[in-house]
C-alpha cells in the first residue's frame, strides 16, 4: 500500500497540468506545513519565527519545469531580490538554489551568467549560497561549475549525496577548496550502475562521508532526519573533539520539528530548509511520497477548505 501511494505521489509530482492548476489556485491542501509562502516577503514571518527559536534557515526558491530563457531569468531575479531582502531584514538565513531552475538545461553560458549575477549580489550583501544537487546525470557539470565559481566567490557551497559511488572521491577532490558541503543521502531514483541500491549501504556511506569531510578539516552541513545518522555523528564529534563551529545539522521545514529544537537545546547549530514560491506543488508531492503518513494532513486540509 505504501509503495502504491509513494509511486502515485511521485507520478503526480511530475504532472504538468496539476502543477499549473496548483499555481493558479495557490498554496492549498496543507502544503503550508512544508512551504513557507508563495513569495519571499510572505515567507519572512516564518523565517523570523524559526530564528527566534534558535534555528538558522536556508531558503529555497521553488522553480520547476523551466523551458525558456525568460523563465530562467525570472527565477534569477527573484533569487537576487530574496537575497537582498534577507540582508535588509537581517535574517539568519542563506539561499539554496537548483541550477535547473536557472537554465542548466538550456545553455552553459546562461547558467554561468545567472550564477555570477546571483553571487555578485550575494557577496555584496554577505549572504551565503548553496547549490543543491539534482540527479546524477547533472552531478559532474554541477561540481565543475561549483569549482570554477568557488575560486571567485568565497560564500558558495554545494551538496554531496551518499547514495552515489563517486561521492568519496568528490569529497577528497573538493577538499583543497575548503568547501562547506551539505551531505545528504540523495533524493532521486538512480540506477545501480551509479548509486548504492541498498539503504544499508547508503546509510553506511553517509556516516563515512561526514567523518571524512570533517577529518579533512572542512565545514559539514549534516542534512538528515535520521536519528541513526545524527546519533552516530554526535558520538563521533564528541570522541574526536570536533569543534561545534565546524558543522551544523539541517532538516526540512515542517519535518521532525521536535528533534530540531532538541538539538538546539543541546547546543548544536541547526538550519531549517525553507522552500517558498508559486511552484510548491512538485515539492509538496515529493514530501507526501517520502512519507505517506503526511497524507492525513492533506485530507484534513481538503475537508477544511
Ligand atoms: C536540508 C536538506 C537539504 C537537502 N538537499 C538535497 C539536495 O540538494 N539533493 C538531494 O538529492 N537531496 C537533498 N535532500 C534530501 C535527502 O537526499 C533525502 O532524500 C532526505 O533527507 C531523506 O533522507 P533522510 O536522511 O532524512 O532519512 P531517510 O533515510 O529517508 O529516513 C530515515 C529515518 O528518518 C526519519 N524520517 C525521515 N523522513 C521523515 C519525515 N518526513 N518525518 C519524520 N521522520 C522522518 C524516520 O525515522 C526514518 O525512518 C535534502 C534534505 C535535507 C534535510
Coordinates of C-alpha atoms and ligand atoms in Angstrom, one line a residue:
X1 CA 0.0 0.0 0.0
X2 CA 2.8 2.4 1.0
X3 CA 4.6 1.7 -2.3
X4 CA 1.4 2.4 -4.3
X5 CA 0.9 5.7 -2.5
X6 CA 4.6 6.6 -3.0
X7 CA 4.6 5.9 -6.7
X8 CA 1.3 7.7 -7.1
X9 CA 2.6 10.9 -5.4
X10 CA 5.9 10.7 -7.5
X11 CA 3.7 10.4 -10.6
X12 CA 1.6 13.4 -9.5
X13 CA 4.7 15.4 -8.7
X14 CA 5.7 15.2 -12.4
X15 CA 2.2 16.0 -13.8
X16 CA 2.5 19.4 -15.5
X17 CA -1.3 20.0 -15.7
X18 CA -1.7 19.5 -12.0
X19 CA 1.3 21.8 -11.5
X20 CA -0.3 24.6 -13.5
X21 CA -3.6 24.2 -11.7
X22 CA -1.8 24.3 -8.3
X23 CA -0.1 27.5 -9.3
X24 CA -3.4 29.0 -10.3
X25 CA -5.2 28.1 -7.0
X26 CA -2.4 28.9 -4.6
X27 CA -1.0 27.1 -1.5
X28 CA -3.7 24.6 -0.5
X29 CA -4.3 21.1 1.0
X30 CA -1.9 21.5 3.9
X31 CA 1.1 22.5 1.7
X32 CA 1.8 25.4 4.0
X33 CA 3.0 22.8 6.5
X34 CA 6.1 22.3 4.2
X35 CA 6.2 25.6 2.1
X36 CA 6.5 29.0 3.8
X37 CA 4.7 31.1 1.3
X38 CA 4.2 31.9 -2.4
X39 CA 6.7 34.8 -2.4
X40 CA 9.7 35.7 -0.3
X41 CA 8.0 38.6 1.6
X42 CA 5.2 36.3 2.7
X43 CA 7.8 33.9 4.0
X44 CA 9.7 36.4 6.2
X45 CA 7.5 36.0 9.3
X46 CA 8.0 32.2 9.2
X47 CA 11.8 32.7 8.9
X48 CA 11.7 35.2 11.8
X49 CA 9.8 32.7 14.0
X50 CA 12.3 30.0 13.3
X51 CA 15.2 32.4 14.0
X52 CA 13.5 33.3 17.3
X53 CA 13.6 29.6 18.3
X54 CA 17.3 29.5 17.7
X55 CA 17.1 27.9 14.3
X56 CA 19.0 29.2 11.3
X57 CA 17.4 29.0 7.9
X58 CA 18.3 28.2 4.3
X59 CA 15.7 29.5 1.9
X60 CA 14.9 27.6 -1.3
X61 CA 13.1 29.3 -4.2
X62 CA 10.9 26.6 -5.8
X63 CA 11.1 26.6 -9.6
X64 CA 10.4 23.6 -11.8
X65 CA 9.7 22.7 -15.4
X66 CA 11.9 25.6 -16.8
X67 CA 11.8 25.7 -20.6
X68 CA 12.7 29.2 -21.6
X69 CA 15.5 31.8 -21.0
X70 CA 12.8 34.2 -19.8
X71 CA 11.7 31.8 -17.1
X72 CA 15.3 31.1 -16.0
X73 CA 15.9 34.9 -15.8
X74 CA 12.7 35.5 -13.9
X75 CA 13.9 32.9 -11.3
X76 CA 17.3 34.5 -11.2
X77 CA 15.8 38.0 -10.5
X78 CA 13.5 36.5 -7.8
X79 CA 16.5 34.9 -6.1
X80 CA 18.6 38.1 -6.2
X81 CA 15.6 40.0 -4.7
X82 CA 15.2 37.5 -1.9
X83 CA 18.9 37.6 -1.1
X84 CA 18.7 41.4 -0.8
X85 CA 15.6 41.2 1.4
X86 CA 17.3 38.6 3.6
X87 CA 20.2 41.0 4.2
X88 CA 17.9 44.1 4.7
X89 CA 15.8 42.3 7.2
X90 CA 18.9 40.9 8.9
X91 CA 17.5 37.3 8.8
X92 CA 19.7 34.4 10.0
X93 CA 19.3 32.8 6.6
X94 CA 21.1 31.9 3.3
X95 CA 20.0 30.9 -0.1
X96 CA 19.8 27.4 -1.6
X97 CA 19.1 27.0 -5.3
X98 CA 18.7 24.5 -8.1
X99 CA 20.7 25.0 -11.3
X100 CA 17.9 23.6 -13.4
X101 CA 15.6 26.5 -12.3
X102 CA 18.2 28.9 -13.7
X103 CA 18.7 27.4 -17.1
X104 CA 21.1 24.5 -16.6
X105 CA 19.4 22.5 -19.4
X106 CA 19.2 25.5 -21.7
X107 CA 22.8 26.5 -22.1
X108 CA 26.2 26.6 -20.2
X109 CA 26.6 30.3 -20.8
X110 CA 23.1 31.1 -19.4
X111 CA 23.6 29.1 -16.2
X112 CA 27.1 30.5 -15.6
X113 CA 25.9 34.1 -16.3
X114 CA 22.9 33.7 -14.0
X115 CA 25.0 32.2 -11.2
X116 CA 27.6 35.0 -11.5
X117 CA 24.9 37.7 -11.2
X118 CA 23.4 36.0 -8.2
X119 CA 26.8 35.5 -6.5
X120 CA 27.8 39.1 -7.1
X121 CA 24.7 40.3 -5.2
X122 CA 25.2 37.7 -2.5
X123 CA 28.8 38.6 -2.0
X124 CA 28.0 42.3 -1.8
X125 CA 25.4 41.8 0.9
X126 CA 27.2 38.9 2.7
X127 CA 24.7 36.1 2.1
X128 CA 25.9 32.5 1.6
X129 CA 24.6 30.5 -1.4
X130 CA 24.4 26.7 -1.7
X131 CA 23.9 24.8 -4.9
X132 CA 21.5 21.9 -4.4
X133 CA 22.4 18.6 -6.1
X134 CA 20.0 17.2 -8.6
X135 CA 20.1 13.8 -10.4
X136 CA 23.4 12.0 -11.2
X137 CA 23.4 13.0 -14.9
X138 CA 23.8 16.6 -13.8
X139 CA 26.3 15.9 -11.0
X140 CA 29.6 16.2 -12.9
X141 CA 28.7 19.5 -14.6
X142 CA 27.3 20.9 -11.3
X143 CA 30.6 20.2 -9.5
X144 CA 32.7 21.6 -12.3
X145 CA 30.7 24.8 -12.2
X146 CA 30.9 24.9 -8.4
X147 CA 34.7 24.6 -8.6
X148 CA 35.0 27.3 -11.1
X149 CA 32.8 29.8 -9.2
X150 CA 34.2 28.9 -5.7
X151 CA 37.6 30.2 -6.8
X152 CA 36.0 33.6 -7.4
X153 CA 33.2 33.7 -4.8
X154 CA 34.0 32.5 -1.3
X155 CA 30.5 32.3 0.1
X156 CA 29.4 29.3 -2.0
X157 CA 28.7 25.7 -1.1
X158 CA 27.2 22.6 -2.7
X159 CA 25.8 19.1 -1.9
X160 CA 27.2 15.6 -1.9
X161 CA 24.9 12.6 -2.0
X162 CA 25.9 9.4 -0.1
X163 CA 24.0 7.1 -2.4
X164 CA 26.5 7.8 -5.3
X165 CA 29.6 5.7 -5.6
X166 CA 31.6 8.7 -6.8
X167 CA 31.0 10.8 -3.6
X168 CA 34.0 9.8 -1.6
X169 CA 36.3 10.8 -4.5
X170 CA 34.4 14.0 -4.9
X171 CA 34.8 15.0 -1.2
X172 CA 38.6 14.4 -1.4
X173 CA 38.9 16.2 -4.8
X174 CA 37.0 19.2 -3.5
X175 CA 38.8 19.3 -0.1
X176 CA 41.5 21.8 -1.1
X177 CA 38.8 24.4 -1.8
X178 CA 37.8 24.3 1.8
X179 CA 34.1 24.0 0.9
X180 CA 31.0 24.0 3.1
X181 CA 29.4 20.8 1.8
X182 CA 25.9 19.6 2.7
X183 CA 25.9 15.9 2.9
X184 CA 22.6 14.1 2.1
X185 CA 21.5 10.6 1.3
X186 CA 20.1 11.6 -2.1
X187 CA 16.5 12.1 -3.3
X188 CA 16.5 10.9 -6.9
X189 CA 15.8 7.5 -8.5
X190 CA 19.3 6.3 -9.6
X191 CA 20.4 3.1 -11.3
X192 CA 22.7 0.6 -9.5
X193 CA 25.4 1.5 -12.1
X194 CA 25.9 4.8 -10.3
X195 CA 24.3 4.5 -6.8
X196 CA 24.1 2.0 -4.0
X197 CA 20.8 0.2 -4.4
X198 CA 20.6 -0.9 -0.7
X199 CA 19.6 1.6 2.0
X200 CA 22.0 0.0 4.4
X201 CA 25.0 0.9 2.1
X202 CA 23.7 4.5 1.6
X203 CA 23.5 4.9 5.4
X204 CA 26.9 3.4 6.0
X205 CA 28.4 5.7 3.3
X206 CA 26.6 8.7 4.8
X207 CA 28.4 8.5 8.2
X208 CA 31.7 7.6 6.4
X209 CA 31.5 10.7 4.2
X210 CA 30.6 13.1 7.0
X211 CA 33.6 11.8 9.0
X212 CA 35.9 12.1 6.0
X213 CA 34.8 15.7 5.3
X214 CA 35.3 16.6 9.0
X215 CA 38.7 14.9 9.0
X216 CA 39.7 17.0 6.0
X217 CA 39.1 20.0 8.3
X218 CA 36.1 21.3 6.4
X219 CA 32.7 22.5 7.4
X220 CA 29.9 19.9 7.2
X221 CA 26.2 20.6 6.8
X222 CA 24.7 17.3 8.0
X223 CA 21.3 17.2 6.3
X224 CA 19.2 14.2 7.5
X225 CA 16.1 13.4 9.6
X226 CA 17.5 10.0 10.5
X227 CA 18.3 9.5 14.2
X228 CA 20.8 6.8 13.4
X229 CA 22.9 9.2 11.3
X230 CA 22.5 12.1 13.8
X231 CA 23.4 10.0 16.8
X232 CA 26.4 8.3 15.1
X233 CA 27.8 11.8 14.2
X234 CA 27.2 13.3 17.6
X235 CA 29.2 10.3 19.1
X236 CA 32.0 10.9 16.6
X237 CA 32.3 14.7 17.1
X238 CA 32.4 14.2 20.9
X239 CA 35.0 11.4 20.7
X240 CA 37.2 13.4 18.3
X241 CA 36.7 16.9 19.9
X242 CA 35.4 18.3 16.6
X243 CA 34.5 22.0 17.4
X244 CA 30.9 23.0 17.4
X245 CA 31.6 25.6 14.7
X246 CA 32.8 23.1 12.2
X247 CA 29.4 21.6 11.5
X248 CA 25.7 22.0 11.6
X249 CA 22.6 19.9 11.3
X250 CA 20.0 20.6 8.6
X251 CA 16.4 19.4 8.3
X252 CA 13.4 20.3 6.1
X253 CA 10.8 22.8 7.3
X254 CA 7.9 21.0 9.0
X255 CA 9.7 17.7 9.4
X256 CA 10.9 16.4 12.8
X257 CA 10.4 19.8 14.4
X258 CA 10.9 18.4 17.9
X259 CA 14.2 16.9 17.1
X260 CA 15.4 20.2 15.5
X261 CA 14.6 22.0 18.8
X262 CA 16.1 19.3 20.9
X263 CA 19.4 19.6 19.0
X264 CA 19.3 23.4 19.5
X265 CA 18.8 22.9 23.3
X266 CA 21.8 20.5 23.3
X267 CA 23.9 23.4 21.9
X268 CA 24.2 22.3 18.2
X269 CA 23.6 24.6 15.3
X270 CA 20.5 23.6 13.3
X271 CA 19.5 25.0 10.0
X272 CA 16.0 24.6 8.5
X273 CA 15.5 24.3 4.8
X274 CA 12.5 26.6 4.0
X275 CA 11.1 26.4 0.5
X276 CA 8.9 29.2 -0.9
X277 CA 7.4 30.1 -4.3
X278 CA 4.4 29.6 -6.5
X279 CA 5.9 26.3 -7.8
X280 CA 5.1 24.5 -4.5
X281 CA 3.2 21.6 -6.0
X282 CA 6.1 19.2 -7.1
X283 CA 8.0 19.7 -3.8
X284 CA 4.8 19.1 -1.8
X285 CA 4.0 15.9 -3.7
X286 CA 7.6 14.6 -3.1
X287 CA 7.2 15.2 0.7
X288 CA 4.0 13.1 0.6
X289 CA 5.7 10.4 -1.4
X290 CA 8.6 10.3 1.1
X291 CA 6.2 9.7 4.0
X292 CA 2.6 8.7 3.2
X293 CA 1.7 9.3 6.9
X294 CA 1.7 13.0 5.9
X295 CA -1.4 12.4 3.7
X296 CA -3.5 12.7 6.8
X297 CA -2.7 16.4 6.8
X298 CA -3.7 16.8 3.2
X299 CA -7.1 15.1 3.9
X300 CA -7.7 17.4 6.9
X301 CA -6.7 20.4 4.7
X302 CA -9.2 19.4 2.0
X303 CA -12.0 19.0 4.4
X304 CA -11.4 22.5 5.9
X305 CA -11.3 24.3 2.5
Ligands
LIG1 C1 18.2 20.3 4.4 C2 18.1 19.3 3.4 C3 18.6 19.6 2.1 C4 18.5 18.6 1.1 N1 19.1 18.8 -0.1 C5 19.1 17.8 -1.0 C6 19.8 18.0 -2.3 O1 20.3 19.1 -2.6 N2 19.8 17.0 -3.2 C7 19.3 15.7 -2.9 O2 19.3 14.8 -3.7 N3 18.6 15.6 -1.7 C8 18.5 16.6 -0.8 N4 17.9 16.3 0.4 C9 17.1 15.1 0.6 C10 17.9 13.9 1.0 O3 18.7 13.5 0.0 C11 17.0 12.7 1.5 O4 16.2 12.3 0.4 C12 16.0 13.1 2.6 O5 16.6 13.9 3.6 C13 15.5 11.8 3.3 O6 16.6 11.1 3.9 P1 16.9 11.1 5.5 O7 18.3 11.1 5.6 O8 16.2 12.4 6.0 O9 16.2 9.9 6.1 P2 15.5 8.5 5.4 O10 16.6 7.5 5.1 O11 14.5 8.9 4.4 O12 14.7 8.1 6.7 C14 15.4 7.6 7.9 C15 14.5 7.9 9.1 O13 14.5 9.3 9.3 C16 13.2 9.6 9.8 N5 12.5 10.5 8.9 C17 12.8 10.6 7.6 N6 11.9 11.4 7.0 C18 11.0 11.8 7.9 C19 9.8 12.6 7.9 N7 9.3 13.1 6.8 N8 9.1 12.7 9.1 C20 9.5 12.1 10.2 N9 10.6 11.3 10.2 C21 11.3 11.1 9.1 C22 12.5 8.3 10.1 O14 12.7 7.9 11.4 C23 13.1 7.4 9.1 O15 13.0 6.1 9.4 C24 17.9 17.3 1.4 C25 17.5 17.0 2.7 C26 17.6 18.0 3.7 C27 17.1 17.6 5.1

